[in-house]
Tab-separated table of C-alpha atoms and ligand atoms in Angstrom:
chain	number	residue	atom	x	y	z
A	1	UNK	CA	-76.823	33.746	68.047
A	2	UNK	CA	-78.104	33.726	64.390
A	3	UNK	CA	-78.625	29.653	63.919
A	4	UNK	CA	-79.359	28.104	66.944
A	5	UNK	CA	-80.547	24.668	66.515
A	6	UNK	CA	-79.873	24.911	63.094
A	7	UNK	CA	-77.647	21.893	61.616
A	8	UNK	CA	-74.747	21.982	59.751
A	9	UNK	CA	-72.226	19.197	57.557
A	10	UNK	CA	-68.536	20.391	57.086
A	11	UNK	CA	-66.256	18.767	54.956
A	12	UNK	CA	-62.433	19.054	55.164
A	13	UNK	CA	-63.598	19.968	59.172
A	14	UNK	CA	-60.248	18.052	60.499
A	15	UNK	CA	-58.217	21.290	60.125
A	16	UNK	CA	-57.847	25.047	58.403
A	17	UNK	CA	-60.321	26.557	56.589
A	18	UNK	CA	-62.902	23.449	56.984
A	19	UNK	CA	-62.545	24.022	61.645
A	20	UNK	CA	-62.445	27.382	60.894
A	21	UNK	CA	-65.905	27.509	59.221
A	22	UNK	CA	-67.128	24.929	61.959
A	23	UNK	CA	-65.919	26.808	64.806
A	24	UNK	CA	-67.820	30.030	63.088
A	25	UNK	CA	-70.745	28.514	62.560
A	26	UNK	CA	-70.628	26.524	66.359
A	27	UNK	CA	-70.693	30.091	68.082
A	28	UNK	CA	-73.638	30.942	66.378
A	29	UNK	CA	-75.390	27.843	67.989
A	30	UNK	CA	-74.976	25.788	65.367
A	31	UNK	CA	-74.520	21.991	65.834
A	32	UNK	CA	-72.391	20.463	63.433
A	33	UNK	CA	-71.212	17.307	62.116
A	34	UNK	CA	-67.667	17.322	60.926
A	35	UNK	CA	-66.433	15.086	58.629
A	36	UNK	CA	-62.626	14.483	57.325
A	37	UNK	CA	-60.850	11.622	55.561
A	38	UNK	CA	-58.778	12.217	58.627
A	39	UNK	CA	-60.815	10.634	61.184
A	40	UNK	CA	-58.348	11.485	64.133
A	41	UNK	CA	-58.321	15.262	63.369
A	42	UNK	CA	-62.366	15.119	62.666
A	43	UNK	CA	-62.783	14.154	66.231
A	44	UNK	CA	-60.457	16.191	67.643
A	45	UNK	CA	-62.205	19.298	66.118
A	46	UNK	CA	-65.696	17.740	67.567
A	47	UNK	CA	-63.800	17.920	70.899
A	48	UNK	CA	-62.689	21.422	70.646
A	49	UNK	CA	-66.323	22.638	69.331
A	50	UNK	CA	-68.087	20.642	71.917
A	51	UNK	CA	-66.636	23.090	74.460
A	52	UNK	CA	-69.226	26.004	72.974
A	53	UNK	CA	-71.780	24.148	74.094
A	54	UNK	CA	-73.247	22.449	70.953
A	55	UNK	CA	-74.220	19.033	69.661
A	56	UNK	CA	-71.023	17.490	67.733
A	57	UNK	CA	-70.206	14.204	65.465
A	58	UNK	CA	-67.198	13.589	63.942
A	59	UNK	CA	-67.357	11.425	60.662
A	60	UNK	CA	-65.131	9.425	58.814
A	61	UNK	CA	-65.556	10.157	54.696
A	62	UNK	CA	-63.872	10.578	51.667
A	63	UNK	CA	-65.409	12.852	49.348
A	64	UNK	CA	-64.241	11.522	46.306
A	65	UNK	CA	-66.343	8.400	46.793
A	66	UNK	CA	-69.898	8.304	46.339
A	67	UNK	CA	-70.851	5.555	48.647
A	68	UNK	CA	-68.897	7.325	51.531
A	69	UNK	CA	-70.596	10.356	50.971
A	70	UNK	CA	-74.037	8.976	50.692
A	71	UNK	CA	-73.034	7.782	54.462
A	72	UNK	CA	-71.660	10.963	55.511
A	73	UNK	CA	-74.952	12.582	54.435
A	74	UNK	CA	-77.460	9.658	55.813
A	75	UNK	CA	-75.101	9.332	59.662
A	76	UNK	CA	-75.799	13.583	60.160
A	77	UNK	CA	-79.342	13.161	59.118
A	78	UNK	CA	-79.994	10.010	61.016
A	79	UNK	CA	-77.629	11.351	64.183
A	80	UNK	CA	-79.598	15.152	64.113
A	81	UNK	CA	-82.711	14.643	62.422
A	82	UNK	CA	-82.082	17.388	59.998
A	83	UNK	CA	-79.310	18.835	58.031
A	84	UNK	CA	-79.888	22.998	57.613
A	85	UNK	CA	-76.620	24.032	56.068
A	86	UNK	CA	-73.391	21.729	53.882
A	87	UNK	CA	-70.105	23.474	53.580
A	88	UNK	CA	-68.484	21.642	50.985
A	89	UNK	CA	-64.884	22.109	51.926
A	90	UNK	CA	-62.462	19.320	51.713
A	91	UNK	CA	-59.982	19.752	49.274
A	92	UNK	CA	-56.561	19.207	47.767
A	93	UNK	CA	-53.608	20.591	45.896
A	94	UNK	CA	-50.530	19.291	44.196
A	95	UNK	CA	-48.152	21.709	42.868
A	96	UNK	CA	-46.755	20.688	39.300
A	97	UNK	CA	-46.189	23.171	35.875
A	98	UNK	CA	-48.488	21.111	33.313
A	99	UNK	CA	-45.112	19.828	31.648
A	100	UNK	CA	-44.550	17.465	34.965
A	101	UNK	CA	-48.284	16.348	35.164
A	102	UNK	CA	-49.394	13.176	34.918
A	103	UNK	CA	-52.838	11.965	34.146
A	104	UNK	CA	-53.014	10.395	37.824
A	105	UNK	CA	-52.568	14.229	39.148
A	106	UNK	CA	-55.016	15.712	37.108
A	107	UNK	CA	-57.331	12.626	38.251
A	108	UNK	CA	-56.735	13.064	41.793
A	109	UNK	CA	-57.234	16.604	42.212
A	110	UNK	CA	-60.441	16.878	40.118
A	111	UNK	CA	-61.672	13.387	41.383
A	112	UNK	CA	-61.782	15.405	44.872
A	113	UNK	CA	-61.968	19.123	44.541
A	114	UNK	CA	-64.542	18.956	41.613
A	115	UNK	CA	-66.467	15.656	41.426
A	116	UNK	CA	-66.001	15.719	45.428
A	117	UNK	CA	-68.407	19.035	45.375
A	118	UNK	CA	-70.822	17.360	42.658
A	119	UNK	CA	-71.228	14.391	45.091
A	120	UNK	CA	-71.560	15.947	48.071
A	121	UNK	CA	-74.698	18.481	46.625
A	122	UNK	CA	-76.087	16.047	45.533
A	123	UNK	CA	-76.620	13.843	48.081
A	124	UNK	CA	-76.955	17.300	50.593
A	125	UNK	CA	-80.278	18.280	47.914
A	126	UNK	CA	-82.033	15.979	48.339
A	127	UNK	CA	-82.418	15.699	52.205
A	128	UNK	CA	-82.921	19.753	51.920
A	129	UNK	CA	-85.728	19.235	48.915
A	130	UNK	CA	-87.444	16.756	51.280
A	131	UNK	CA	-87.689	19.196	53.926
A	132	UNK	CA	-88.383	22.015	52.228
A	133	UNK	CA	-85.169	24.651	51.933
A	134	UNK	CA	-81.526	24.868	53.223
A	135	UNK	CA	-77.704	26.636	52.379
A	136	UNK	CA	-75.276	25.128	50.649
A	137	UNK	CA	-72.057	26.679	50.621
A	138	UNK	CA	-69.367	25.329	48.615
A	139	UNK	CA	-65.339	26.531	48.800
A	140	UNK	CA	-63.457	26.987	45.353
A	141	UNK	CA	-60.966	30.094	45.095
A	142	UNK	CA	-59.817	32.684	43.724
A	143	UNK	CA	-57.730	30.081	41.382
A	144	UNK	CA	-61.818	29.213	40.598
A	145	UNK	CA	-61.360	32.564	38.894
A	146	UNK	CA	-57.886	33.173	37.306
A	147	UNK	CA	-55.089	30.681	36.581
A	148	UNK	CA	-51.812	30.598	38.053
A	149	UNK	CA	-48.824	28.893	37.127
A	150	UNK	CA	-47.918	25.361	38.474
A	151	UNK	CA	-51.955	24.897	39.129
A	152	UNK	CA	-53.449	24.626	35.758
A	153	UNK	CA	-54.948	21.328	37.099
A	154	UNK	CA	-56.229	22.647	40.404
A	155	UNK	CA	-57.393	25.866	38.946
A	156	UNK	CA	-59.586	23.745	36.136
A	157	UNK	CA	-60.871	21.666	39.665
A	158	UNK	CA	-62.141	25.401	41.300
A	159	UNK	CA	-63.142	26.958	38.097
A	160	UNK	CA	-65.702	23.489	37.936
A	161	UNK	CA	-66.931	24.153	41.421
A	162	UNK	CA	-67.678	27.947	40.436
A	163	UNK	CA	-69.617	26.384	37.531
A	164	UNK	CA	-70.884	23.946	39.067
A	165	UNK	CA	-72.409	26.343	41.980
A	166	UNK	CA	-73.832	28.900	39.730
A	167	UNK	CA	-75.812	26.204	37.750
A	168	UNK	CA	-77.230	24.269	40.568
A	169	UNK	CA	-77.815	27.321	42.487
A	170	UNK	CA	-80.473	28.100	38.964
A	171	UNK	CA	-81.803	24.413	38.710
A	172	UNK	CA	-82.751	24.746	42.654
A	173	UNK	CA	-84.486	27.824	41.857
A	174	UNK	CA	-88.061	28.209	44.012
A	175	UNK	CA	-86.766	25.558	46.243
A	176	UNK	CA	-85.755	27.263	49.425
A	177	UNK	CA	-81.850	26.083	48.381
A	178	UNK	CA	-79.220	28.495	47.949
A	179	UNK	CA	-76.293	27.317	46.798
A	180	UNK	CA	-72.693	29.411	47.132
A	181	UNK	CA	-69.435	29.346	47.100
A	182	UNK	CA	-66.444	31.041	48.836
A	183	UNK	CA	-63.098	31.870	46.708
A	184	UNK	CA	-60.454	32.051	49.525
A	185	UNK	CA	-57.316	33.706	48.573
A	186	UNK	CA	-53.806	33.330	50.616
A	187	UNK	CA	-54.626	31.437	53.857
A	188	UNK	CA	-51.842	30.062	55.433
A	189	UNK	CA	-52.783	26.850	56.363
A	190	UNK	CA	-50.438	23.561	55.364
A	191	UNK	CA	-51.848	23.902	51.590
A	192	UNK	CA	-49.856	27.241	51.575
A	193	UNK	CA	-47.406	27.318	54.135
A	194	UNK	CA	-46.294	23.368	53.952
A	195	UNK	CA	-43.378	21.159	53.325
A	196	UNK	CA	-45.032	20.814	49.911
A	197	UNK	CA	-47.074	23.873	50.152
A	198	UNK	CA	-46.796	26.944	47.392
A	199	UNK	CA	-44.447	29.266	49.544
A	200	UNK	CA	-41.977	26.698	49.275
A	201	UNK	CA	-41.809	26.073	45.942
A	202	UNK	CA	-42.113	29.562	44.681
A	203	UNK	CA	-38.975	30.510	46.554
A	204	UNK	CA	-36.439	32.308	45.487
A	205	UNK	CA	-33.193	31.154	45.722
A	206	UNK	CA	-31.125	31.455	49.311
A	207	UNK	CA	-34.743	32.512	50.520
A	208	UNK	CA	-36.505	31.130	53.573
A	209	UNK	CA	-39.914	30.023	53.450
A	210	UNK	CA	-40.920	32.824	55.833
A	211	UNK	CA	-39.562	35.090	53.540
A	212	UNK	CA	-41.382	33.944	50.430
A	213	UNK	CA	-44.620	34.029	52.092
A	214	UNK	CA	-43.854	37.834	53.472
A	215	UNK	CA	-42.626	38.395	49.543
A	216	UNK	CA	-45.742	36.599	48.281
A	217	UNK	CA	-48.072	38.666	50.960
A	218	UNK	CA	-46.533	42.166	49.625
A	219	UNK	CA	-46.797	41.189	46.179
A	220	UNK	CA	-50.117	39.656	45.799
A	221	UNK	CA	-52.299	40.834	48.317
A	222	UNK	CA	-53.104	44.748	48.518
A	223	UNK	CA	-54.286	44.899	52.492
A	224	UNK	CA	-50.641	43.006	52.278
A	225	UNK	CA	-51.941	40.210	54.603
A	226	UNK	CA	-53.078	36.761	53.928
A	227	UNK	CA	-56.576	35.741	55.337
A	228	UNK	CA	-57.445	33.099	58.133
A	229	UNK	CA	-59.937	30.351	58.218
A	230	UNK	CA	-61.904	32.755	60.987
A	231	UNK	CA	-62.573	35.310	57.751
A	232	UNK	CA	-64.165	32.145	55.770
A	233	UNK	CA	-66.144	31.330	58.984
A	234	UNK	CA	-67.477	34.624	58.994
A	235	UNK	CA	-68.608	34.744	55.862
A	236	UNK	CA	-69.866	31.264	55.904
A	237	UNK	CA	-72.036	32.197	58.850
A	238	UNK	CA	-73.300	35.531	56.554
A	239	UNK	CA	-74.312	32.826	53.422
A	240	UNK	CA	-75.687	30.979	56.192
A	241	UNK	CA	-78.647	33.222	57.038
A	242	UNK	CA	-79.209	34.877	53.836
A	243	UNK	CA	-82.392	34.100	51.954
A	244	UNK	CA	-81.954	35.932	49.015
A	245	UNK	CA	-78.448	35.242	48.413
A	246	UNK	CA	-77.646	32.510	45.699
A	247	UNK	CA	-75.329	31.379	42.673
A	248	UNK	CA	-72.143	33.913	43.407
A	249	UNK	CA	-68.965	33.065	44.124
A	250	UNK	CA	-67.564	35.322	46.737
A	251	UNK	CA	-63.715	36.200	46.938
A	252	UNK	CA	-62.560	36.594	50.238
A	253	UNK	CA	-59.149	37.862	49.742
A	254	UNK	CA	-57.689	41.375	50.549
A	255	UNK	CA	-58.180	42.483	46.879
A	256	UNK	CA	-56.477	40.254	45.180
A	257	UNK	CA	-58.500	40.004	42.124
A	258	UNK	CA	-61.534	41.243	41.223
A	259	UNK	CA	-64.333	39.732	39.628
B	1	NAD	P1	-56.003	21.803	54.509
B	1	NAD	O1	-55.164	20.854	53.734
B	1	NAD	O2	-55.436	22.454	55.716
B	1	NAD	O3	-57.378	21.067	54.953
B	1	NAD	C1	-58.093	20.257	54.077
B	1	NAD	C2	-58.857	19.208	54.879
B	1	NAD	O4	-59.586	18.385	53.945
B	1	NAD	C3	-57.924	18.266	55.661
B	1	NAD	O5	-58.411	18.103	56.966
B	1	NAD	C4	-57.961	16.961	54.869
B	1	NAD	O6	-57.779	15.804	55.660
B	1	NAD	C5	-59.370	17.010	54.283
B	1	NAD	N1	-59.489	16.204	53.063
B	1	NAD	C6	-58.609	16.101	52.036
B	1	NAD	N2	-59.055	15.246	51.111
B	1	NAD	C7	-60.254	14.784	51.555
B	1	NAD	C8	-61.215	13.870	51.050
B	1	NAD	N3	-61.013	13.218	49.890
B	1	NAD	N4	-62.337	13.646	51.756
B	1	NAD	C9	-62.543	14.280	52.938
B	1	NAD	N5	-61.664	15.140	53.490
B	1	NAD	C10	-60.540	15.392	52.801
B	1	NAD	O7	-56.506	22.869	53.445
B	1	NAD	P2	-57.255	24.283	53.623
B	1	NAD	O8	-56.283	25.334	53.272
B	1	NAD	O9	-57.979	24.336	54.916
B	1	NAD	O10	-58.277	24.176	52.400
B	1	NAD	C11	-59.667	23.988	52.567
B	1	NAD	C12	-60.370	24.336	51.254
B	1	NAD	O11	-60.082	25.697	50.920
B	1	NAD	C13	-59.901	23.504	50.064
B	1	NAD	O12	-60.997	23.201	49.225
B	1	NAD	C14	-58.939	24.439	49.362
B	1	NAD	O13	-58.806	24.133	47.986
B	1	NAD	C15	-59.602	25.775	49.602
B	1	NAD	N6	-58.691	26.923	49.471
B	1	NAD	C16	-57.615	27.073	50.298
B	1	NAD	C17	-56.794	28.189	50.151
B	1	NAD	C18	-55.598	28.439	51.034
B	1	NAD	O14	-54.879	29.406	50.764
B	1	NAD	N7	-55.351	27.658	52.057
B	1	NAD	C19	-57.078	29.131	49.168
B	1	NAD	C20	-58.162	28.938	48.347
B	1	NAD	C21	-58.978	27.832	48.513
């Protein structure tokens, strides 16, 4: 086990990627606090992780708020006594061409997905400046590197957190912080895969949802598979331990793109 004892905040933690990364980073002996908007599925995920035999706290928080996340940040801290490793990984999507959007859905998205990210470092910083290092690992995407149609607004939120990452992770420099993020590609979680969700409306006509994603997976994805939150968690737990590993933004993706 690579970080036993070590400490570690997840964000988005209720579900997917976010319980993925917490359940990656639990088997390496990793307590964790998890914290969702969804409070239900934060605890339920605390449950499940408990069973590997580390320390768990599921936290109530919305990211978008600075107040909340100032909590989030000061409950781990006070609850552990020190807070090794933030994956910043709640997030949202909406799924409109840029004719149909609305100033409220540009608002929303960004309000989470990028200022979300900027409040959560921020607050994560300091308590790793005070004690002297830590990882922080932030989750864009691969639309943090390309645009796609019907996501202009979510792809501007991703491309931020890219940004974003690379520039704090040169202001932190000599601090013992590295700051990265991961660029997920296809993972079929309810984002994807959803009522609402991108497989559904990039349909064809007469064609089930299972078969747009199986189109989609040929199409886009050269190992012709989409990824899990398990391949997140593993890189998470790589990011995790590296020292010398800071400011990149790393696609995880089945070749997909490129840079
Ligand atoms: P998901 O919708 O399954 O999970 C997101 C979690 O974040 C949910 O538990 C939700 O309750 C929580 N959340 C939403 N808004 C929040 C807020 N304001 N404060 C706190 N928690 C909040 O989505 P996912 O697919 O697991 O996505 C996780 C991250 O990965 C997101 O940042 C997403 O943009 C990114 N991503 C996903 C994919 C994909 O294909 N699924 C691809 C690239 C990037």
């Amino acid at each position: 086990m690579t970080l036993e004892n070590k400490v570690a905040l997840v964000t988005g933690a209720g579900r997917g990627i976010g319980k993925g990364i917490a359940t990656a980073l639990a088997r390496e002996g990793c307590h964790v606090a998890l914290a969702d908007i969804n409070l239900t599925n934060a605890e339920q995920t605390a449950k499940e992780i408990a069973k590997l035999g580390v320390k768990t706290l599921p936290l109530k928080a919305d990211i978008s708020k600075s107040v909340e996340v100032d909590r989030m940040v000061s409950d781990t801290l006070a609850h552990f006594g020190q807070l090794d490793i933030a994956v910043n990984n709640a997030g949202i999507i909406s799924i409109k061409s840029v004719n149909e959007l609305t100033e409220e859905d540009w608002d929303t998205v960004n309000n989470v997905n990028a200022k979300g990210v900027f409040l959560c470092c921020k607050a994560e910083m300091k308590v790793m400046q005070a004690s002297g290092g830590g990882r922080i690992i932030n989750i864009a995407s691969i639309a943090g590197k390309e645009g796609f149609p019907d996501l202009a607004h979510y792809c501007a939120s991703k491309f931020a957190v890219v940004g974003f990452t690379n520039s704090l992770a040169k202001e932190l420099k000599r601090s013992g912080i590295t700051v990265n993020a991961i660029c997920p590609g296809i993972v079929p979680t309810a984002m994807w895969y959803g009522p609402d969700g991108l497989a559904e409306r990039w349909k064809l006509e007469g064609e089930t949802m299972e078969e747009s994603w199986q189109r989609h997976q040929d199409l886009l994805i050269p190992q012709g598979e989409g990824q899990t939150p398990e391949d997140m968690g593993q890189l998470a737990v790589y990011l995790a331990n590296a020292e010398h590993v800071t400011g990149q933004a790393i696609n995880v993706d089945g070749g997909f793109t490129f840079h």
